XYZ file of C-alpha atoms in Angstrom:
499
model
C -6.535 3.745 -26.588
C -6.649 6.455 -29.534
C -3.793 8.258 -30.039
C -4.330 12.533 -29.429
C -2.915 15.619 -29.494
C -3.287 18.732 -27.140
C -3.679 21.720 -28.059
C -2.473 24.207 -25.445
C -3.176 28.152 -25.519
C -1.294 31.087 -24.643
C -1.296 34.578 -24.740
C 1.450 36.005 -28.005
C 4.327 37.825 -26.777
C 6.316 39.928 -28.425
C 10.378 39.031 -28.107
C 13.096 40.603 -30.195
C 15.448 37.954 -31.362
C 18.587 38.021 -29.705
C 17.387 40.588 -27.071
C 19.398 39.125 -23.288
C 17.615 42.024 -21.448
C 14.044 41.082 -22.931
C 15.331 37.128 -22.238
C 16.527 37.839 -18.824
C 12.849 40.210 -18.355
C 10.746 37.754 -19.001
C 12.253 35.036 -17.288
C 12.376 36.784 -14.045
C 8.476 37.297 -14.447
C 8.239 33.340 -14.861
C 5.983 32.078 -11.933
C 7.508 29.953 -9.270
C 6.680 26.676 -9.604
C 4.835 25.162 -6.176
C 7.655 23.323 -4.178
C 6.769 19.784 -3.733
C 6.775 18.863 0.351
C 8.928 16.174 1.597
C 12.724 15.938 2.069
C 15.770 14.890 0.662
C 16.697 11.194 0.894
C 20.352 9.938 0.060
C 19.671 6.704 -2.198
C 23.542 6.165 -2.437
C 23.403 6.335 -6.265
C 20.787 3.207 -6.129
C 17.265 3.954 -7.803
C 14.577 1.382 -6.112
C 10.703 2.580 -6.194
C 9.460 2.340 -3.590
C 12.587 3.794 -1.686
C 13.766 1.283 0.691
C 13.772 1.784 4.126
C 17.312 1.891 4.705
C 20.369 1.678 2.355
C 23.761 1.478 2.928
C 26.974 0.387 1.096
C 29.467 -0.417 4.186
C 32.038 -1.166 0.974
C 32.669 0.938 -2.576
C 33.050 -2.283 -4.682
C 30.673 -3.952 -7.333
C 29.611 -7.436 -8.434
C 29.350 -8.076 -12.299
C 26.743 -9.546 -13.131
C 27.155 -9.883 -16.947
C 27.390 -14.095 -16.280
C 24.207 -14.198 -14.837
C 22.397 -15.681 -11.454
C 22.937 -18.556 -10.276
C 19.568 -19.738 -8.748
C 20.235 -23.537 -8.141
C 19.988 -22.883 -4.371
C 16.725 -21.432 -4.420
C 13.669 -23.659 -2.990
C 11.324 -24.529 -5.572
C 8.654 -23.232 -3.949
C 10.235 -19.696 -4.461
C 11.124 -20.447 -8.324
C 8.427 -18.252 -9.450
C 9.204 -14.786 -7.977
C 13.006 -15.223 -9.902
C 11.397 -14.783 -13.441
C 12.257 -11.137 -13.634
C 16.333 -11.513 -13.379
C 18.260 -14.086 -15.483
C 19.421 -17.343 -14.741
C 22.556 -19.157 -15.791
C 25.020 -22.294 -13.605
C 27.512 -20.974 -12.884
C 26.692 -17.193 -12.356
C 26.446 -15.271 -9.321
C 25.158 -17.803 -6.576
C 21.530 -16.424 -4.760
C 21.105 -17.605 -1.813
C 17.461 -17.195 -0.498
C 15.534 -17.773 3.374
C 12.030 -16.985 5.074
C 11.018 -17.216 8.708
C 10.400 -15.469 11.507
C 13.955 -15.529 13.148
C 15.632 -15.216 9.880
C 14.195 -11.933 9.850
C 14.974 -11.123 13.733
C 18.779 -11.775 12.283
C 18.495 -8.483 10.291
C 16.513 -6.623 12.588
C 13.266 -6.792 10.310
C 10.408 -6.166 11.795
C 7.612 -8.800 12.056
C 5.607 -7.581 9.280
C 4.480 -9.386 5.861
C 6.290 -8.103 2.926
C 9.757 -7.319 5.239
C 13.233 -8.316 3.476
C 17.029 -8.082 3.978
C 19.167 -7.838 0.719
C 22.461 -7.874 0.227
C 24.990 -8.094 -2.708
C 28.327 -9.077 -1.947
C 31.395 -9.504 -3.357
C 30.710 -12.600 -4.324
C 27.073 -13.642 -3.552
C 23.380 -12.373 -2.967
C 21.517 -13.087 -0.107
C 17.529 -12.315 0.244
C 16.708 -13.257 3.857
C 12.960 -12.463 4.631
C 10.272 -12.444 6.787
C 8.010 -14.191 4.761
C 7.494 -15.053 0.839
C 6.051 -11.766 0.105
C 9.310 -10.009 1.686
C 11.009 -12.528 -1.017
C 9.101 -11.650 -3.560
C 9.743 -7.645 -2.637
C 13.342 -8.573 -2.436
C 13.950 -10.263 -6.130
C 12.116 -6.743 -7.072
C 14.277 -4.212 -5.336
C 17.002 -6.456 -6.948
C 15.893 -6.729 -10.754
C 15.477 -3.424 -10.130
C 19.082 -2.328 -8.862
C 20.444 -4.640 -11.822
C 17.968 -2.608 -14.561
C 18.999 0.749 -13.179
C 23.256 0.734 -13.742
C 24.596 1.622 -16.968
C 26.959 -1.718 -16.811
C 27.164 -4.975 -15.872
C 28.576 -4.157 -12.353
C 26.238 -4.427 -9.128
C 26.920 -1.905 -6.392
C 27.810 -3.618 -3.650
C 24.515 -2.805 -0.957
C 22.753 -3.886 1.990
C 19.157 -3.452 2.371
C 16.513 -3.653 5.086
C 13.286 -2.932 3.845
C 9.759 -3.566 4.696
C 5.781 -1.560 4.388
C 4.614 1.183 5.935
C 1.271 0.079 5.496
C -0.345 -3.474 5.908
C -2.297 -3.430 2.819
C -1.126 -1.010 -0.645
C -3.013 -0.884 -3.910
C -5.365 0.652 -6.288
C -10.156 0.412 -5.501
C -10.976 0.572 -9.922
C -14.052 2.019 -8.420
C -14.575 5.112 -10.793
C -17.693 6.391 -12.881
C -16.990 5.783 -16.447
C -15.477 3.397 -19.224
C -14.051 0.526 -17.163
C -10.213 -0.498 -17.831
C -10.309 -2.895 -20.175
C -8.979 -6.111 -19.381
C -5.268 -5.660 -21.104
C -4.901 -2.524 -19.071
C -6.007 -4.444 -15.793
C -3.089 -7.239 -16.144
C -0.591 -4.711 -16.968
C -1.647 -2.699 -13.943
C -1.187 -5.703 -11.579
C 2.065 -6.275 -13.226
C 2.999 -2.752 -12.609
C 1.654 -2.800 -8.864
C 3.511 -6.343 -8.394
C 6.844 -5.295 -9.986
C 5.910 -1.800 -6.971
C 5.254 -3.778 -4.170
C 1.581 -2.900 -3.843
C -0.518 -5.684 -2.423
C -4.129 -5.416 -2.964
C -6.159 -4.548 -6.123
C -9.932 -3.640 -5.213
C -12.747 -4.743 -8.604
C -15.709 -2.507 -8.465
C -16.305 -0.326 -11.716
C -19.427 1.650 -11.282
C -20.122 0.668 -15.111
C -19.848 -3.060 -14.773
C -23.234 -4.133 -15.081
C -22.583 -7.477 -13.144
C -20.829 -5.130 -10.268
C -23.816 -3.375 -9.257
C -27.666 -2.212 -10.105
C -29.852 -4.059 -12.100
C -27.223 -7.539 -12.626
C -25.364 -7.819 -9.479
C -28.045 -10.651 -9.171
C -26.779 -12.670 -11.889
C -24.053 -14.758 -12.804
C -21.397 -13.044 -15.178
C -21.192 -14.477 -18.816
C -18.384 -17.148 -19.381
C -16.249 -14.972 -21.122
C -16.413 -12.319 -18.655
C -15.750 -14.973 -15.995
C -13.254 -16.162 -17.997
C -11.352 -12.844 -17.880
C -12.104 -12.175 -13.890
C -9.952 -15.356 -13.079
C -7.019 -14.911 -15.603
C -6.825 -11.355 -13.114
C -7.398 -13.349 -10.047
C -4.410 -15.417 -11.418
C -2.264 -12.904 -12.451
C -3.016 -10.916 -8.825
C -1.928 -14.176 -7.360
C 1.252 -14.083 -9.217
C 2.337 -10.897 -8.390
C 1.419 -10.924 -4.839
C -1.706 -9.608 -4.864
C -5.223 -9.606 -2.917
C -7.684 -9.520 -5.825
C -10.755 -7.937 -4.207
C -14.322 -8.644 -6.222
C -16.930 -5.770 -4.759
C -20.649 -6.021 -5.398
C -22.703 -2.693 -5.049
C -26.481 -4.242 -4.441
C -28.154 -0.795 -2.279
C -29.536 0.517 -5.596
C -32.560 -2.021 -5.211
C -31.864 -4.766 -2.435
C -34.974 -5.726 -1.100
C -33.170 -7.016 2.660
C -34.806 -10.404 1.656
C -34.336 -14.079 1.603
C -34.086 -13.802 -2.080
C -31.410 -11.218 -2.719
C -29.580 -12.577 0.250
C -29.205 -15.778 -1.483
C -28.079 -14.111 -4.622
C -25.445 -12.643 -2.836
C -23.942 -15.768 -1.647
C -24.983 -17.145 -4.810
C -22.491 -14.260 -6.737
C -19.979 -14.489 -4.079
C -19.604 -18.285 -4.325
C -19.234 -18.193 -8.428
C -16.877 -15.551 -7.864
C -14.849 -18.000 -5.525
C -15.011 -20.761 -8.109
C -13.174 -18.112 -10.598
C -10.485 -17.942 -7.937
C -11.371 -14.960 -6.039
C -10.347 -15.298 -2.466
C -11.555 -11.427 -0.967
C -14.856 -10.074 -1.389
C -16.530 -6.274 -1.087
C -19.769 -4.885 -0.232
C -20.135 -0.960 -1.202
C -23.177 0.487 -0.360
C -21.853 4.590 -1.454
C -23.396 6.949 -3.526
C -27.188 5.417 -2.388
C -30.593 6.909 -1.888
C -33.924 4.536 0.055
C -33.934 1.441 1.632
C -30.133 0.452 0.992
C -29.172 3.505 3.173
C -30.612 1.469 6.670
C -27.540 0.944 8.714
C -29.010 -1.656 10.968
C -29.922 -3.923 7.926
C -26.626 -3.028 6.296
C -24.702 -4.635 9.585
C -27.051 -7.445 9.791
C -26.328 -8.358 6.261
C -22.285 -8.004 6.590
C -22.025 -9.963 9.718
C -24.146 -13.024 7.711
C -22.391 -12.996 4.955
C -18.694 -12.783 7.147
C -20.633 -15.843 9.354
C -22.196 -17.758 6.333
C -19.718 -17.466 3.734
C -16.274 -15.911 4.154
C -15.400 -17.957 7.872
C -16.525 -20.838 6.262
C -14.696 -20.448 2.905
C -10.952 -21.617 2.898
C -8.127 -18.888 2.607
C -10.896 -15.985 2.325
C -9.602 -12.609 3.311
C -11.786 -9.852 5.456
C -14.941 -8.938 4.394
C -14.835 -5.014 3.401
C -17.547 -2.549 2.922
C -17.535 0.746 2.028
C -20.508 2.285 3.930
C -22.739 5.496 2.561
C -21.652 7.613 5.000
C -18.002 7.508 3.968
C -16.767 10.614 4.413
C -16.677 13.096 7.143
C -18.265 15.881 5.273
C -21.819 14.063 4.695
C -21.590 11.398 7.936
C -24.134 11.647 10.738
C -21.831 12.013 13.388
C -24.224 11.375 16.119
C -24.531 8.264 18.260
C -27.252 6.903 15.645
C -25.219 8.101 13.130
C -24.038 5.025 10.157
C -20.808 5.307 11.435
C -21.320 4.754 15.543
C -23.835 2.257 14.478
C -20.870 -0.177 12.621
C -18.649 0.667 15.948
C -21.292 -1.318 17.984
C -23.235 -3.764 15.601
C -20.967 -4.921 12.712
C -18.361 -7.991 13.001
C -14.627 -6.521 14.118
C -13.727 -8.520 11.604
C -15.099 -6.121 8.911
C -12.924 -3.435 7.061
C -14.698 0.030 6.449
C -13.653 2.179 3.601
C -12.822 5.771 4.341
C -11.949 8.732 1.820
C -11.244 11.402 4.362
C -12.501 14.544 5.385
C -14.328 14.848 1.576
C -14.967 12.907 -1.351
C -11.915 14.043 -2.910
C -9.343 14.826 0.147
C -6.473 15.287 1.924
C -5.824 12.359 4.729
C -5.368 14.394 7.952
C -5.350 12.731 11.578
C -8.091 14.923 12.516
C -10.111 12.688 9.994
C -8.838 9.653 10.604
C -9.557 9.740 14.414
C -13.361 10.974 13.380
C -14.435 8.083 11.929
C -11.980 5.469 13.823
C -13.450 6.627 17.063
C -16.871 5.400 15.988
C -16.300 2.332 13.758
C -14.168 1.287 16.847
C -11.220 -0.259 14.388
C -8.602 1.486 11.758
C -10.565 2.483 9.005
C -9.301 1.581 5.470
C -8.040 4.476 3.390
C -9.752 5.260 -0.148
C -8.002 7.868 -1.470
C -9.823 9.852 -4.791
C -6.659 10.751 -6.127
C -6.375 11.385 -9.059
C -9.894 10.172 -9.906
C -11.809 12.116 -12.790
C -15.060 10.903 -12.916
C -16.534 13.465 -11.696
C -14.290 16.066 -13.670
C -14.271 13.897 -16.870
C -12.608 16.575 -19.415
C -9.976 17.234 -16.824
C -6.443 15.886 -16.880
C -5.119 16.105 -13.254
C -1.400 15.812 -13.302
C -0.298 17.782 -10.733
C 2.260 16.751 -7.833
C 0.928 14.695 -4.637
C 0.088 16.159 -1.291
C -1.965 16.398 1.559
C -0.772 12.911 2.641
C 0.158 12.577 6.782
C 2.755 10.740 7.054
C 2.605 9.971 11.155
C -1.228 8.230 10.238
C -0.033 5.086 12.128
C -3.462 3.827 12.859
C -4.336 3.844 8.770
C -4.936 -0.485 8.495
C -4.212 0.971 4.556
C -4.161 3.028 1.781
C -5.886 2.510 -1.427
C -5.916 5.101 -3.853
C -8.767 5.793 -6.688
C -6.986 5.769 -10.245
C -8.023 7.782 -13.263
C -9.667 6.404 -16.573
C -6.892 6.703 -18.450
C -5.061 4.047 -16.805
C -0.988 4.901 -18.436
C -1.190 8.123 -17.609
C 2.317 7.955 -16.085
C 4.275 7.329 -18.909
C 3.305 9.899 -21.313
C 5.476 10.717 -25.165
C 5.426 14.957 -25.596
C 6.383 15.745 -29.030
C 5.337 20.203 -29.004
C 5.643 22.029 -31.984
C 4.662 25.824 -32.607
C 2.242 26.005 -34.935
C 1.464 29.431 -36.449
C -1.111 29.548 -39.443
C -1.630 26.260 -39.320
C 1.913 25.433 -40.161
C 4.403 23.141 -37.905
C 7.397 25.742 -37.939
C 9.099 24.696 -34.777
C 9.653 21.920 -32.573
C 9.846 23.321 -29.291
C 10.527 19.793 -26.937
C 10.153 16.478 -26.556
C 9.942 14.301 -23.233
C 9.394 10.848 -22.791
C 8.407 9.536 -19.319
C 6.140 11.444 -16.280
C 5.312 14.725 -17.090
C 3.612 17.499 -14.949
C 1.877 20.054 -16.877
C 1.987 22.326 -14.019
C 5.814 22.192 -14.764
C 5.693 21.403 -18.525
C 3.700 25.116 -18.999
C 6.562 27.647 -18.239
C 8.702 25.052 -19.718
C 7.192 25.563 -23.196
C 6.833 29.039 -22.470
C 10.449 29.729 -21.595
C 11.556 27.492 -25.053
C 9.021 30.074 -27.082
C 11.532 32.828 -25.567
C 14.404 31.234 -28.399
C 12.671 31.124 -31.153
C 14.475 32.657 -34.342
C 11.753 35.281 -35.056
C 9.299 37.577 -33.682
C 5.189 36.080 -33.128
C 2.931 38.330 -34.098
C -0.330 36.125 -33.471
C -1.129 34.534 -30.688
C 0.828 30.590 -30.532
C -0.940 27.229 -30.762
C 1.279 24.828 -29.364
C 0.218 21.365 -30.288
C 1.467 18.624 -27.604
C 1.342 14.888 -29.545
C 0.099 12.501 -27.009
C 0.053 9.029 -26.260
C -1.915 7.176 -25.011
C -5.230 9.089 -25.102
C -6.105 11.948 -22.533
C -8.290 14.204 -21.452
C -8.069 18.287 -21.186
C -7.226 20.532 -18.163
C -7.722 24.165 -17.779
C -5.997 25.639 -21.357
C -5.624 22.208 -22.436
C -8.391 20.922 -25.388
C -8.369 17.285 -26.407
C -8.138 16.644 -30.293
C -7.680 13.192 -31.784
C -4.360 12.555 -33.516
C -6.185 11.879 -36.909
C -8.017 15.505 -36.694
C -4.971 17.642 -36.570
C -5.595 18.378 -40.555
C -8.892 19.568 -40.176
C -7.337 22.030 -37.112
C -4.738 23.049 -39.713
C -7.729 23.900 -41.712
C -9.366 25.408 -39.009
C -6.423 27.539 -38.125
C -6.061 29.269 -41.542
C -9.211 30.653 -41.290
């Protein structure tokens, strides 16, 4: 992506240097910044994301580490998830398990993805439920052993294990898809997270939906679909491939075989999940009854027949509470009696762009008659395209134990998270000041009064109103007082500013 800069606006103040009762004035007239809900969790001094389920250190001590691991013990089958920690004979000895009762030894519940780690005093032990859980553990552990300043390993025992059957990302915006660099870093990133399931459908993939969704996709952009399926695989990941035919399906023979036609190339580039999203549709691919009809064929012809295919899942045109029918001939009621149980449905909540609230959930559970799948807009732009949307999360329920899963909808610009601030006051078109710099995730709801409080030490009195340039990387978009300018136009806004 280009690099950019920011521009940001605000309103000139007048300060006199070295006044503390003009200082202490306008800092009391700083806004509050919105509290954040949730509640205070005791990590004992360990940083893991996600935050285990329970941590405890029955014992002060630590392990070094600086000799290495020791991973002759581990099966060979589970060789693959150890590539993110060191190896050397001789080191620290790992001893590994999976099963059912191993996990009923730690009081692990029987769920995929559940693990027991501990580091000793002389040994570490991942017991878990299942390879995934293994996987999850080596995480939590490269990530304990990235986090300390030293060689030494705080002694720890962990139980940990999902909320949530199924965790990942739908790329199912309006715009520029990710290219395909950005995708395999993004299933890296979800991987090293412990999210499991990463959902292909870019509205602007011409083989994804209307006119090509017919046709085959070209061998280098097959090519690149199964070095993701791969790479999903490898990081314990369901690599969803979604097809969005309702712009012009004709409910024939024909385009019935070209679905299992597309579905069955896709499986011979290693996809093993498949998608049907029939949202944002006008005509004949709104007909619920011939929607069902087709699902439960293609779940009867093709993915029951198919070995190690997951769940068919469709996202259905009524997919939201605020435009659903929510009658008993309603799109909805009609999936809760016609369409295979074995079919996922795709919900985003009360709205489009939501919060998830029980009152929602139960809505359109009580008519598909199964947990609906979460789709969560957030922080989508699509549909706000200039718009960076940074701020904190909310509006999640966290007692939604009937949610099957939560997938959320990603921006466009895909590293959003990691963002480089260098700000500098520039006055006349002249850098005079640099004001801060942060490295990592930013809010700009926060970073505002930040720079606003800094402005309050500069040596001198401004007499014209500030532009505070904020050097970005990667490339963004603008929010509110925020205006996007590339990184290689800041001259000409020099210019622009002396006039």
């Amino acid at each position: 992506m280009n690099k950019t800069a920011i521009v940001l606006f605000f309103a000139a103040g007048v300060v006199a240097a070295g006044s503390e009762d003009a200082y202490a004035a306008k800092k009391k007239s700083l806004p509050d910044l919105r509290p954040v809900p949730g509640h205070v969790i005791d990590h004992e001094g360990i940083n893991v994301n996600p935050v285990p389920v329970n941590v405890s250190r029955p014992y002060n001590g630590y392990l070094n580490m600086s000799g290495g691991f020791d991973l002759s013990q581990v099966p060979p089958e589970f060789a693959d998830c150890f590539k993110s920690i060191k190896s050397t004979p001789g080191g620290i000895p790992v001893e590994v398990s999976c099963g059912k009762e191993i996990a009923g030894r730690f009081g692990l519940p029987e769920k995929n993805g559940a693990y027991h780690l501990s580091i000793g005093s002389e040994k570490v032990a991942i017991d878990a439920y299942d390879k995934d859980g293994l996987f999850y553990g080596i995480n939590t552990l490269s990530q304990i052993a990235k986090g300390v300043s030293d060689d030494n390993l705080p002694m720890v025992e962990i139980n940990d294990y999902p909320a949530l059957k199924y965790r990942g990302v739908v790329e199912g915006f309006y715009g520029n898809p990710w290219s395909h660099e950005t995708r395999l870093s993004i299933l890296d990133f979800m991987g090293r997270h412990k999210m499991n399931s990463y959902v292909y459908g870019p509205k602007d993939d011409p083989y994804h939906r209307t006119p090509n969704w017919r046709k085959p996709y070209p061998p280098e952009e097959g090519r690149k679909i199964k070095e993701l399926a791969e790479r999903a695989r490898k990081n314990h990941i369901d690599f969803v491939w979604a097809i969005h035919p309702g712009g012009d399906i004709r409910w024939d023979k024909s385009d019935y075989d070209s679905l299992i036609n597309k579905f069955s190339s896709m499986y011979d580039l290693g996809v093993r999940q498949f998608a049907i999203f029939f949202d944002d549709i006008k005509g004949e691919g709104t007909d619920s009854h011939k929607q069902t009809a087709l699902l439960n064929s293609i779940a009867n012809d093709f993915v029951k027949k198919k070995d190690g295919v997951g769940n068919l899942i469709v996202c259905p045109t009524d997919y939201n509470q605020g435009w659903a029918n929510p009658s008993d001939s309603g799109q909805l009621a009609v999936y809760g009696r016609e369409l295979d149980p074995a079919v996922d449905v795709f919900w985003t909540g009360k709205v489009v762009c939501g919060d998830i609230e029980p009152a929602s959930m139960e809505f359109v559970n009580s008519r598909i008659n199964r947990p609906a799948l979460v789709w969560w807009n957030f922080p989508v732009t699509d549909y706000c395209r200039h718009n960076l949307l940074m701020g904190p999360v909310y509006g999640l329920d966290t007692t939604l134990d009937g949610t099957a899963m939560a997938r959320r909808t990603p921006w466009r610009m895909a590293r959003h998270q990691r963002v480089r601030f260098t700000v500098w006051l520039i006055m006349r078109g002249i850098r005079l000041h640099t004001i801060l710099s942060i490295t990592g995730h930013v809010h700009f709801r926060k970073l505002c009064p930040v720079l606003r409080m800094h402005m309050l030490h500069l040596p001198y009195i401004p007499v014209i109103p500030q532009r505070i340039t904020v050097a970005m990387s990667p490339g963004m978009s603008r929010h509110s007082d925020m205006t996007i300018i590339p990184r290689n136009s800041l001259q000409n806004l020099r210019k622009n500013l002396k006039k």
